[in-house]
Every structure is written in C-alpha cells, then in structure tokens.
C-alpha cells in the first residue's frame, strides 16, 4: 500500500482517509481469531474530531469511518475498597487532640465512618496560628477538610438537603484506603449531662455529642456503634464513667508492644555449626572471614543484622549479615574494637553490643544508623568518637553536626540570649561531657597539646537547632541526632531527608525517657525509623543492653 503524500506545509493535519488507511486491518494470514484481536487493537482514535470537523464537512467519510468511534472500550470502573475488618462499620467521634497529633487520622479508619463535632472545628481554629508542630497539623487538617467539603454544592444539586446528610466520602481526595464517610455536626444537641460536669467545657460538649449520637443510633436499624477516640486519658476516663465507649488512637503506633522492636542482634542456636556446617562455604578476603550459609535460619536474617554464638570451650563467633540471595546468606566476621589496637579516638568497646555499634559507626557503607539503649550504655560517646575519627583522621566527612529536640525535663528556663549555637549550648551538656572524656584520652600531649586539640575538635563540631532544618541539605557531614525518642515520625522524616551525598546520620535515644506529650514507645519517631529502615543495605541498628557509665548509674537504671 503506498504511503500517503507528505504534508505540503508545516504542521498540517493528515486527512481522515489517510488515517483510516494506516489503521485498517491487514488481510488474514493465520487464524481469523488472532486477526480479529489485531484489528481491534489497530482501531485507534488518532485524530481529534473537533479539530477535523471542517475536513469532514468538505469530504464526507465512508460508513466504515464511524467504526472506530463506535467501538471505544468502556472505561474501567473504580473498584470499591474492601473493608479490612470483619465486623460491622462503626462511627468514630474524633477529639481535637487526635487531629492535632496526626493530621492524617481522618483517613486511617478503614471502612468506618468519622464524625466531627462542631466544637472540634472551633478548637482547630483556635490552634491554627503559630509555627509549632501543633499549629502546622491544625492547618493541614483544615486544608484536608476544605478539600473534602469542596463537593458540597454538587451534592446539594443532586437532592441532598445540606450536602452532609449522607456523609462525605473520605476517598474523594485520593485516599483509597479510607472507605468510610465523614459527618459533621449540623444540628444543636441538647443532652443533659451529670451535674458534676460543667456544661461550657469543650470536652464535656464532645461527650454530650457522643451521648446524643448513641441515642440516635439506638433508634435506627441496624444501629452503628459510636466510639469516642481521644489521646486525652482523662477524657477517656470520663467517657467510660458515663458509660460511653472510648478508645485511644492506635494508628500512630508503629508497634503495639515495645518489646517487639527490632534489636539488630540475633543469637545463633547452639547447634548452628552442626546444622549448617555441611553446606557452608567459607573464605578469607581483606582480613575478614566470610561464611555462606543455607538453611532454615536464612529467612529470619536481615541485611546488616549482627549474629553471635558464644559457647563454653569454643571460640565465639561475632558476624554481620552482608548479603542475602535467595535461600543463602553471607556472614562476615567483625573488626574487634574491644582491643586497644583498634581503638576509635581512644575509645574501645567494653561489651558485645558496643563492638557491634562501633562496626556500624565506622562502616562507610552505612548511611543511617540508630542506637537505642538505657542511660549510660555509651551511645553518645561512641558516636562522637567515631565521628571525630572519620572527620579528623580519615577525612571522610567535613564536620560533625549535632542537634536534638529541646524538650525540657522540668520547667522551661525561658528565652536564651546569644546566637543559635549559644542558645543550644544549655541543651548540649551531654556533648560537653563526652568531649571532656575524649580529650583526656590523649595523655602524652600535655596541657597545651590537649587545649589545642580541644579547640581543633570544637571547630569541627557545629551545633544546630531543629527549628531551622527545613530546606537544608548536608553534604559530606556526620549528623548526630541526640534524644531522638522525643521526635514525632514527621519530624524524623524531615531530619533524615536533609541528607545529601556522602552524609551519615546517627540517631540516638532511650525509649524509656520520652518527654514529648502524646508520644509513647510505639509511636515515637525513633521506633518508626528503626522499623522502617530494618533490612535496608545501607542502614543498621543496635540495641545496647549493658550500661558502662558507673555501677551507681547501672544499679539506678535497674531499681528506680
């Protein structure tokens, strides 16, 4: 078939006949069934009927030309989200603190419906001003509610009385996991609460709304269970005292139980060599011994996880998982930082977990490291020693950046004068204590030598505030985030995404010392990061179990 004539001028359109000649089905060669499928696939609507309207009027197309337009495939229908729960759908009444704690909580109730009392919107409006995390969350919730309520006028046009009677679909803004609806309080509720509860308090008004909804649902068939969701413990206690079901907000928790948190360390079974020795391969490379194992233990391993086997009368095995391929895994022995010849800036490991942590901190392939443990386990000291060694000796990073959450244990001391670093200096007492320990490790330098070394070390350490981290990018930096257990998951994401090429981030924290309100061990940003990064080839985690600060601190951690 000859090709159509080339266009006579630039950007001119081909005629309808030329399009049809190219898209027409070719003569049958094999089977009629296969050619029918090819012909159906060849019928493409390659032209715009609006732009070609004058051409059609000038030269009418044959009857076959209407076939492509009439054989359009039907548009795929959106599949409804399947409910995750097996029971009936519930109606959850959200307290204001839930929305300010997690702005995405509206979309995390699966197939259940969400109800917002009017007093909740009033409290959101009161907290939206400012630059705090609570104010940002309140503004985010307001934007989500505005996007959901944008189709109210369309619902009124279709016969709904106020656009809200049937509820607003929560999946309207693209959150497909939310299969329920959002309801607003549009009517005044008159409920008589016990005389001991003041009528003007916001919490008591929400309790009145929950009571009214229960009475309203009791008259329906089938009734929905009405549940109050609040982060306020006293609010839940008052609700249960009135006979109203109340629950905490659980969707912010990464783990239900803190004991299930990934520790980064696995003890091998005593019969490890007997069960895996026959099929094991071993070789030496670069001063390390590698073991390739296969067996039932492999599915339980993760990349950069540490394994150990200590049996009486046998040499201990301390190794790290470096590769997992199919049903095999590769273990590599560790560098012994317990020996003084491998000391890091004068610091040696005093126990097994500290040796594991130093192997991670000194590994250039690990970009993100998390260390958890009780007070006195050496988290900050080892991290600072590893950072100084890689900044001053190896020149792997240009400087150390230290930051932490400024959450006071007692009452706040008010505004602090000076520059950003001077304002942060009261919060960095732990940094000064550890630098003092590291400065004393150089015993032969003398007083003047230690002073000069201390000044040089101070010049390589920058103290930054978290309030000015957004928008920054760290290049070839060793970033230390202290007291990371007080971070929310959103704040943790903000800090980790600051990392540029060649940057290592180390997060330290004690999950037993959380000072941020509404944060628990299961919902902390440190727990969130540990759970999300486990198994990534460029991250590692170690839970330090044994304190090495002093016998007094160790005993106090156990009995107090």
Coordinates of C-alpha atoms in Angstrom, one line a residue:
X1 CA 0.0 0.0 0.0
X2 CA 1.6 3.3 -1.0
X3 CA 2.3 5.8 1.8
X4 CA 0.2 9.0 1.9
X5 CA 1.6 12.1 0.4
X6 CA 3.8 14.1 2.7
X7 CA 2.3 17.4 4.1
X8 CA 2.5 20.3 1.8
X9 CA 3.1 22.8 4.6
X10 CA 4.4 22.6 8.2
X11 CA 2.1 21.3 10.9
X12 CA -0.7 20.4 8.5
X13 CA -3.0 17.6 9.5
X14 CA -3.5 14.4 7.5
X15 CA -7.0 13.7 6.3
X16 CA -9.3 11.2 7.8
X17 CA -8.9 8.8 4.8
X18 CA -5.2 8.7 5.3
X19 CA -5.6 7.9 9.0
X20 CA -8.1 5.1 8.2
X21 CA -5.8 3.6 5.5
X22 CA -3.0 3.3 8.1
X23 CA -5.2 1.9 10.9
X24 CA -7.1 -0.6 8.7
X25 CA -6.9 -4.3 9.4
X26 CA -4.5 -6.3 7.2
X27 CA -5.5 -9.5 5.3
X28 CA -5.8 -12.7 7.3
X29 CA -2.6 -14.8 7.4
X30 CA -3.0 -17.3 10.2
X31 CA -6.3 -17.6 12.1
X32 CA -9.4 -15.4 12.0
X33 CA -9.4 -15.2 15.8
X34 CA -6.0 -13.8 16.1
X35 CA -6.6 -11.2 13.3
X36 CA -9.8 -10.1 14.9
X37 CA -7.8 -9.2 18.0
X38 CA -5.2 -7.4 16.0
X39 CA -7.9 -5.5 14.2
X40 CA -9.5 -4.5 17.4
X41 CA -6.1 -3.3 18.7
X42 CA -5.5 -1.4 15.5
X43 CA -8.6 0.7 15.7
X44 CA -7.1 3.7 17.4
X45 CA -8.8 7.1 17.6
X46 CA -5.7 9.1 16.4
X47 CA -7.4 12.3 15.5
X48 CA -9.4 15.0 17.2
X49 CA -12.9 15.0 15.8
X50 CA -13.4 18.7 16.8
X51 CA -10.3 19.9 15.0
X52 CA -11.1 17.9 11.9
X53 CA -14.8 19.0 11.7
X54 CA -14.2 21.2 8.6
X55 CA -12.4 18.4 6.8
X56 CA -15.3 16.0 7.4
X57 CA -17.8 18.6 6.1
X58 CA -15.8 19.1 3.0
X59 CA -15.3 15.4 2.2
X60 CA -17.8 13.1 3.9
X61 CA -16.2 9.9 5.3
X62 CA -17.4 6.5 4.3
X63 CA -19.6 4.5 6.6
X64 CA -16.7 2.4 7.8
X65 CA -15.1 5.6 9.2
X66 CA -17.6 5.6 12.1
X67 CA -16.5 2.2 13.3
X68 CA -13.5 3.4 15.4
X69 CA -15.7 6.0 17.2
X70 CA -18.4 3.5 17.9
X71 CA -16.1 0.7 19.2
X72 CA -14.5 2.6 22.1
X73 CA -13.6 0.4 25.0
X74 CA -15.7 1.1 28.1
X75 CA -13.8 3.0 30.8
X76 CA -12.8 0.7 33.8
X77 CA -14.9 1.3 36.8
X78 CA -13.2 2.1 40.1
X79 CA -13.2 -0.9 42.4
X80 CA -14.7 -0.3 45.8
X81 CA -12.2 -0.6 48.7
X82 CA -12.6 -3.9 50.6
X83 CA -13.2 -3.5 54.3
X84 CA -10.4 -4.8 56.4
X85 CA -12.5 -5.7 59.4
X86 CA -15.0 -8.4 59.6
X87 CA -17.4 -6.8 61.9
X88 CA -20.0 -4.0 61.3
X89 CA -18.8 -0.5 60.5
X90 CA -18.5 1.9 63.4
X91 CA -18.9 5.6 63.9
X92 CA -15.8 7.2 65.4
X93 CA -16.1 10.6 67.1
X94 CA -12.7 12.3 66.9
X95 CA -11.4 14.5 69.7
X96 CA -9.4 17.6 68.7
X97 CA -6.1 16.3 70.1
X98 CA -6.2 13.3 67.7
X99 CA -6.4 15.6 64.7
X100 CA -3.6 17.8 66.0
X101 CA -1.4 14.8 66.8
X102 CA -1.8 13.1 63.4
X103 CA -3.3 15.3 60.6
X104 CA -3.9 12.2 58.5
X105 CA -6.0 10.5 61.1
X106 CA -9.2 11.2 59.2
X107 CA -8.2 8.7 56.5
X108 CA -6.9 5.9 58.8
X109 CA -10.2 4.3 60.0
X110 CA -10.6 1.9 57.0
X111 CA -14.3 1.2 56.3
X112 CA -15.5 3.0 59.4
X113 CA -17.2 6.4 59.4
X114 CA -15.8 9.5 61.1
X115 CA -17.8 12.2 62.9
X116 CA -16.5 15.7 63.8
X117 CA -18.4 17.7 66.5
X118 CA -18.6 21.5 65.8
X119 CA -16.6 22.2 69.0
X120 CA -13.7 20.2 67.4
X121 CA -13.6 22.6 64.5
X122 CA -13.7 25.6 66.9
X123 CA -10.7 24.2 68.7
X124 CA -8.8 23.6 65.5
X125 CA -9.4 27.2 64.6
X126 CA -8.0 28.3 67.9
X127 CA -4.8 26.3 67.5
X128 CA -4.0 27.0 63.8
X129 CA -1.9 30.1 64.5
X130 CA 1.8 29.8 65.1
X131 CA 4.8 27.9 63.9
X132 CA 4.7 25.0 66.3
X133 CA 4.1 21.4 65.1
X134 CA 0.6 21.5 66.6
X135 CA -0.3 24.6 64.6
X136 CA 1.0 23.1 61.4
X137 CA -1.0 20.0 62.0
X138 CA -4.2 22.0 62.6
X139 CA -3.7 23.9 59.4
X140 CA -3.1 20.6 57.5
X141 CA -6.4 19.2 58.9
X142 CA -8.3 22.4 57.8
X143 CA -6.9 22.0 54.3
X144 CA -8.0 18.4 54.1
X145 CA -11.5 19.2 55.4
X146 CA -11.8 22.0 52.8
X147 CA -10.8 19.6 50.1
X148 CA -13.4 17.1 51.3
X149 CA -16.1 19.7 51.6
X150 CA -15.4 21.1 48.1
X151 CA -18.2 19.0 46.5
X152 CA -21.0 20.1 48.9
X153 CA -22.6 22.2 46.2
X154 CA -22.7 19.2 43.8
X155 CA -24.3 17.1 46.5
X156 CA -27.0 19.8 47.0
X157 CA -27.7 19.8 43.3
X158 CA -28.4 16.0 43.4
X159 CA -31.1 16.3 46.1
X160 CA -29.2 16.2 49.4
X161 CA -30.7 18.7 51.9
X162 CA -27.4 20.2 53.2
X163 CA -24.7 18.2 51.3
X164 CA -23.8 16.5 54.5
X165 CA -26.8 14.3 55.4
X166 CA -25.4 11.3 53.6
X167 CA -21.8 12.0 54.6
X168 CA -18.8 13.0 52.5
X169 CA -16.7 10.1 51.1
X170 CA -13.3 10.1 52.6
X171 CA -11.8 8.6 49.5
X172 CA -12.8 11.7 47.5
X173 CA -9.3 13.3 47.8
X174 CA -7.4 10.2 46.7
X175 CA -7.1 8.3 49.9
X176 CA -8.3 4.9 48.6
X177 CA -7.7 3.1 51.9
X178 CA -10.4 5.2 53.5
X179 CA -13.7 3.6 52.6
X180 CA -15.9 5.3 55.1
X181 CA -17.6 8.7 55.2
X182 CA -17.1 12.0 57.1
X183 CA -20.0 13.5 59.0
X184 CA -20.2 17.0 60.5
X185 CA -22.4 18.1 63.4
X186 CA -25.0 20.3 61.8
X187 CA -27.7 20.3 64.5
X188 CA -27.8 21.6 68.0
X189 CA -27.6 18.8 70.5
X190 CA -29.4 19.1 73.8
X191 CA -28.2 16.5 76.2
X192 CA -28.4 16.6 80.0
X193 CA -25.0 15.6 81.4
X194 CA -24.4 14.8 85.1
X195 CA -24.4 17.9 87.4
X196 CA -20.8 17.5 88.2
X197 CA -19.7 18.2 84.6
X198 CA -19.5 21.9 83.6
X199 CA -21.6 22.5 80.5
X200 CA -19.3 25.0 79.0
X201 CA -16.2 22.9 78.8
X202 CA -15.2 21.6 75.3
X203 CA -14.5 18.1 76.5
X204 CA -17.9 17.8 78.1
X205 CA -19.6 19.2 75.0
X206 CA -18.0 16.4 72.9
X207 CA -19.2 13.9 75.5
X208 CA -22.7 15.2 75.0
X209 CA -22.4 14.8 71.3
X210 CA -21.3 11.2 71.8
X211 CA -24.3 10.5 74.1
X212 CA -26.7 12.1 71.6
X213 CA -25.3 10.0 68.7
X214 CA -25.7 6.8 70.7
X215 CA -29.3 7.7 71.4
X216 CA -29.8 8.5 67.7
X217 CA -28.2 5.3 66.5
X218 CA -30.2 3.2 69.0
X219 CA -33.4 4.2 67.2
X220 CA -32.0 3.0 63.8
X221 CA -31.9 -0.5 62.3
X222 CA -29.2 -1.7 62.3
X223 CA -27.6 0.7 64.7
X224 CA -23.9 1.7 64.5
X225 CA -21.6 1.5 67.4
X226 CA -20.5 5.0 68.4
X227 CA -16.9 5.2 69.8
X228 CA -15.0 8.3 71.1
X229 CA -11.4 8.4 70.0
X230 CA -9.1 10.7 72.1
X231 CA -5.5 11.0 73.1
X232 CA -6.5 12.6 76.4
X233 CA -6.5 9.9 79.2
X234 CA -8.8 11.9 81.5
X235 CA -11.3 12.4 78.6
X236 CA -11.4 8.6 78.1
X237 CA -11.9 8.1 81.8
X238 CA -14.8 10.5 82.0
X239 CA -16.4 8.9 78.9
X240 CA -16.2 5.4 80.4
X241 CA -17.5 6.7 83.7
X242 CA -20.6 7.9 81.8
X243 CA -21.0 4.5 80.1
X244 CA -19.7 5.7 76.7
X245 CA -17.2 3.6 74.8
X246 CA -13.8 5.4 74.3
X247 CA -10.5 4.3 72.8
X248 CA -7.0 5.7 72.3
X249 CA -5.8 6.5 68.8
X250 CA -3.8 3.4 67.8
X251 CA -3.0 4.1 64.2
X252 CA 0.0 6.3 65.1
X253 CA 1.8 3.4 66.7
X254 CA 4.4 1.5 64.7
X255 CA 4.4 -1.4 67.1
X256 CA 1.8 -2.5 69.6
X257 CA 4.4 -3.6 72.1
X258 CA 7.8 -2.1 72.6
X259 CA 9.4 -5.5 73.2
X260 CA 8.7 -6.4 69.6
X261 CA 11.1 -3.7 68.3
X262 CA 13.9 -4.8 66.1
X263 CA 17.1 -5.1 68.1
X264 CA 19.6 -5.6 65.3
X265 CA 21.2 -8.6 67.1
X266 CA 20.3 -12.3 66.8
X267 CA 21.7 -15.1 68.9
X268 CA 22.5 -18.2 66.9
X269 CA 21.2 -21.6 68.1
X270 CA 23.8 -23.8 69.9
X271 CA 23.6 -26.4 67.1
X272 CA 24.4 -23.8 64.4
X273 CA 27.6 -25.4 63.3
X274 CA 26.1 -28.9 63.3
X275 CA 23.1 -27.9 61.2
X276 CA 24.8 -25.6 58.8
X277 CA 28.4 -26.9 58.7
X278 CA 27.9 -29.4 55.9
X279 CA 26.6 -27.0 53.3
X280 CA 28.7 -24.0 54.5
X281 CA 31.3 -22.2 52.3
X282 CA 34.0 -20.1 53.9
X283 CA 36.8 -17.9 52.5
X284 CA 39.1 -15.0 53.6
X285 CA 39.1 -11.7 52.0
X286 CA 40.5 -8.3 53.2
X287 CA 41.3 -9.6 56.6
X288 CA 37.8 -10.9 57.2
X289 CA 36.3 -14.4 57.1
X290 CA 33.1 -14.9 55.1
X291 CA 30.6 -17.7 55.6
X292 CA 27.9 -18.6 53.1
X293 CA 25.1 -20.5 54.8
X294 CA 21.8 -22.0 53.7
X295 CA 19.1 -23.5 55.8
X296 CA 16.1 -22.6 57.9
X297 CA 17.9 -19.7 59.6
X298 CA 18.2 -17.6 56.4
X299 CA 14.5 -16.4 56.3
X300 CA 14.9 -14.9 59.8
X301 CA 18.0 -12.8 58.9
X302 CA 18.2 -9.2 57.7
X303 CA 20.9 -7.2 56.0
X304 CA 23.4 -5.6 58.4
X305 CA 22.0 -7.7 61.3
X306 CA 24.5 -8.9 63.8
X307 CA 24.7 -12.6 64.9
X308 CA 26.7 -14.1 67.6
X309 CA 27.4 -17.6 69.1
X310 CA 29.1 -17.9 72.4
X311 CA 29.5 -21.4 73.8
X312 CA 31.8 -22.5 76.6
X313 CA 35.0 -24.1 75.5
X314 CA 34.7 -22.8 71.9
X315 CA 35.8 -19.7 70.1
X316 CA 33.0 -17.1 69.9
X317 CA 31.5 -16.1 66.6
X318 CA 30.6 -12.4 66.0
X319 CA 29.5 -11.7 62.5
X320 CA 27.3 -9.4 60.4
X321 CA 24.9 -10.4 57.6
X322 CA 26.3 -8.7 54.4
X323 CA 24.3 -10.5 51.7
X324 CA 21.0 -12.4 51.3
X325 CA 20.4 -14.1 48.0
X326 CA 17.5 -16.5 47.7
X327 CA 18.0 -19.2 50.2
X328 CA 21.6 -18.4 51.1
X329 CA 23.1 -15.7 53.3
X330 CA 26.7 -14.4 53.7
X331 CA 28.1 -13.7 57.2
X332 CA 31.3 -11.6 57.7
X333 CA 33.3 -11.5 60.8
X334 CA 33.8 -8.2 62.6
X335 CA 36.6 -5.9 63.5
X336 CA 37.4 -6.3 67.2
X337 CA 37.1 -2.8 68.6
X338 CA 37.5 -4.3 72.1
X339 CA 41.2 -4.4 71.5
X340 CA 43.3 -1.2 72.1
X341 CA 45.0 -1.5 68.6
X342 CA 41.6 -0.8 67.0
X343 CA 40.6 2.0 69.4
X344 CA 38.4 4.7 67.9
X345 CA 39.8 8.1 69.1
X346 CA 41.0 6.4 72.2
X347 CA 37.7 4.6 72.9
X348 CA 37.4 0.8 73.0
X349 CA 34.2 -1.3 73.2
X350 CA 33.5 -2.7 76.6
X351 CA 30.9 -5.3 75.7
X352 CA 29.5 -7.2 72.7
X353 CA 26.8 -4.6 71.7
X354 CA 29.3 -1.8 71.8
X355 CA 31.5 -3.7 69.5
X356 CA 28.6 -4.2 67.1
X357 CA 27.7 -0.4 67.3
X358 CA 31.3 0.6 66.5
X359 CA 31.4 -1.7 63.5
X360 CA 28.3 0.1 62.2
X361 CA 29.6 3.6 63.0
X362 CA 32.9 3.0 61.3
X363 CA 31.3 1.4 58.2
X364 CA 31.4 3.9 55.3
X365 CA 28.6 2.0 53.5
X366 CA 26.1 2.6 56.3
X367 CA 24.4 5.9 55.8
X368 CA 21.8 5.7 58.5
X369 CA 22.3 4.2 62.0
X370 CA 20.1 4.1 65.0
X371 CA 21.3 3.3 68.5
X372 CA 18.9 2.7 71.4
X373 CA 19.6 1.8 75.0
X374 CA 19.2 2.8 78.6
X375 CA 21.2 5.6 80.2
X376 CA 24.9 5.0 80.4
X377 CA 25.3 2.5 77.6
X378 CA 27.8 4.7 75.7
X379 CA 25.7 5.8 72.7
X380 CA 26.8 9.4 72.6
X381 CA 30.5 8.7 73.5
X382 CA 30.9 6.1 70.8
X383 CA 29.2 8.1 68.2
X384 CA 31.3 11.2 68.9
X385 CA 34.5 9.1 68.9
X386 CA 33.6 7.6 65.5
X387 CA 32.6 10.9 64.1
X388 CA 35.9 12.6 65.2
X389 CA 37.9 9.7 63.9
X390 CA 36.3 9.9 60.5
X391 CA 36.4 13.7 60.3
X392 CA 39.9 14.3 61.7
X393 CA 41.8 11.2 60.8
X394 CA 40.1 9.6 57.7
X395 CA 38.8 12.9 56.3
X396 CA 35.7 11.0 55.2
X397 CA 33.4 13.8 56.4
X398 CA 34.0 17.5 56.6
X399 CA 32.4 18.2 60.0
X400 CA 30.1 16.9 62.7
X401 CA 26.6 18.4 63.1
X402 CA 24.8 17.9 66.4
X403 CA 21.2 18.6 67.0
X404 CA 18.5 17.5 69.5
X405 CA 14.9 18.1 70.5
X406 CA 14.7 21.0 73.0
X407 CA 12.1 19.4 75.3
X408 CA 12.8 20.2 79.0
X409 CA 12.5 17.7 81.7
X410 CA 11.4 20.3 84.3
X411 CA 10.0 23.8 83.8
X412 CA 11.4 25.9 80.9
X413 CA 14.0 28.5 81.8
X414 CA 12.7 31.0 79.3
X415 CA 14.3 32.7 76.4
X416 CA 18.1 32.4 76.0
X417 CA 20.3 35.1 74.7
X418 CA 23.0 34.9 72.1
X419 CA 23.5 33.2 68.7
X420 CA 21.9 29.9 67.6
X421 CA 24.9 27.9 68.9
X422 CA 24.8 29.8 72.2
X423 CA 21.1 29.2 72.6
X424 CA 21.6 25.5 72.1
X425 CA 24.6 25.2 74.5
X426 CA 22.5 24.5 77.6
X427 CA 20.9 21.6 75.8
X428 CA 24.3 20.2 74.8
X429 CA 25.6 19.4 78.2
X430 CA 25.9 15.7 77.2
X431 CA 28.1 16.8 74.3
X432 CA 30.4 18.7 76.5
X433 CA 30.7 15.9 79.0
X434 CA 31.7 13.4 76.3
X435 CA 34.1 15.8 74.7
X436 CA 35.8 16.2 78.0
X437 CA 36.2 12.4 78.2
X438 CA 37.6 12.2 74.7
X439 CA 40.1 15.0 75.4
X440 CA 41.6 13.1 78.3
X441 CA 42.4 10.0 76.2
X442 CA 45.5 11.8 74.8
X443 CA 47.7 11.5 77.8
X444 CA 51.1 12.3 76.2
X445 CA 50.1 15.6 74.6
X446 CA 50.4 17.7 77.8
X447 CA 48.2 20.6 78.9
X448 CA 48.9 22.8 75.9
X449 CA 48.5 20.0 73.5
X450 CA 45.2 19.0 74.9
X451 CA 44.0 22.6 74.8
X452 CA 45.0 22.9 71.2
X453 CA 43.3 19.6 70.3
X454 CA 40.2 20.7 72.1
X455 CA 40.0 23.9 70.1
X456 CA 40.5 22.0 66.9
X457 CA 37.8 19.5 67.8
X458 CA 35.4 22.3 68.7
X459 CA 36.0 23.9 65.3
X460 CA 34.8 20.7 63.6
X461 CA 31.6 20.4 65.6
X462 CA 28.6 22.5 64.8
X463 CA 25.5 22.7 67.0
X464 CA 22.3 23.4 65.1
X465 CA 18.7 23.8 66.1
X466 CA 16.0 21.7 64.7
X467 CA 13.8 24.7 64.1
X468 CA 15.9 25.8 61.1
X469 CA 16.4 22.4 59.5
X470 CA 13.7 22.5 56.8
X471 CA 15.1 23.1 53.4
X472 CA 18.7 22.4 54.2
X473 CA 21.0 19.9 52.6
X474 CA 24.0 18.4 54.3
X475 CA 26.9 17.4 52.1
X476 CA 29.6 15.1 53.4
X477 CA 28.5 15.7 57.0
X478 CA 28.4 13.4 60.1
X479 CA 25.0 14.3 61.6
X480 CA 24.2 13.2 65.2
X481 CA 20.6 13.5 66.3
X482 CA 20.5 13.1 70.1
X483 CA 17.4 12.3 72.2
X484 CA 15.6 11.1 69.0
X485 CA 13.0 9.4 71.1
X486 CA 11.2 12.8 71.5
X487 CA 10.8 13.2 67.8
X488 CA 7.5 12.5 66.0
X489 CA 7.6 10.4 62.8
X490 CA 7.0 13.6 60.7
X491 CA 9.9 15.4 62.4
X492 CA 12.1 12.3 61.9
X493 CA 11.3 12.3 58.2
X494 CA 12.1 16.0 58.0
X495 CA 15.6 15.4 59.5
X496 CA 16.5 12.3 57.6
X497 CA 15.6 13.8 54.2
X498 CA 18.2 16.6 54.8
X499 CA 21.0 14.1 54.0
X500 CA 22.9 14.8 50.8
X501 CA 25.6 12.8 49.1
X502 CA 28.3 11.4 51.4
X503 CA 26.3 12.2 54.6
X504 CA 25.9 9.8 57.5
X505 CA 23.0 10.3 60.0
X506 CA 23.1 8.7 63.5
X507 CA 20.0 8.7 65.7
X508 CA 20.4 8.1 69.4
X509 CA 17.7 7.7 72.0
X510 CA 16.3 5.9 75.1
X511 CA 12.7 4.9 74.5
X512 CA 12.2 4.7 78.3
X513 CA 12.7 8.5 78.6
X514 CA 10.1 10.2 76.3
X515 CA 9.2 13.7 77.3
X516 CA 7.1 14.8 74.4
X517 CA 3.3 14.8 75.2
X518 CA 1.2 12.2 73.4
X519 CA 4.3 10.2 72.3
X520 CA 4.8 6.6 73.5
X521 CA 7.3 3.9 72.8
X522 CA 5.2 2.6 70.0
X523 CA 4.5 6.0 68.3
X524 CA 7.9 7.6 68.7
X525 CA 9.8 8.7 65.6
X526 CA 12.8 6.7 66.7
X527 CA 10.7 3.5 66.8
X528 CA 9.2 4.5 63.4
X529 CA 12.7 4.9 61.8
X530 CA 14.0 1.6 63.3
X531 CA 11.1 -0.4 62.0
X532 CA 11.1 1.2 58.5
X533 CA 14.8 1.0 57.9
X534 CA 15.5 -2.6 59.0
X535 CA 16.8 -4.7 56.2
X536 CA 18.0 -1.8 54.1
X537 CA 21.6 -2.5 52.9
X538 CA 22.8 1.0 53.9
X539 CA 21.4 1.2 57.4
X540 CA 21.9 -0.6 60.7
X541 CA 20.5 -0.7 64.3
X542 CA 21.8 -1.9 67.6
X543 CA 20.1 -2.0 71.0
X544 CA 22.6 -1.5 73.7
X545 CA 21.7 -3.5 76.7
X546 CA 24.5 -3.1 79.2
X547 CA 25.3 0.2 80.9
X548 CA 29.0 1.2 81.3
X549 CA 28.7 4.6 82.9
X550 CA 29.2 3.6 86.5
X551 CA 28.0 1.0 89.0
X552 CA 25.8 3.6 90.6
X553 CA 24.1 4.5 87.3
X554 CA 23.6 0.8 86.3
X555 CA 22.0 0.0 89.6
X556 CA 19.8 3.1 89.5
X557 CA 18.6 2.1 86.0
X558 CA 17.5 -1.3 87.3
X559 CA 15.8 -0.5 90.6
X560 CA 14.4 3.0 90.1

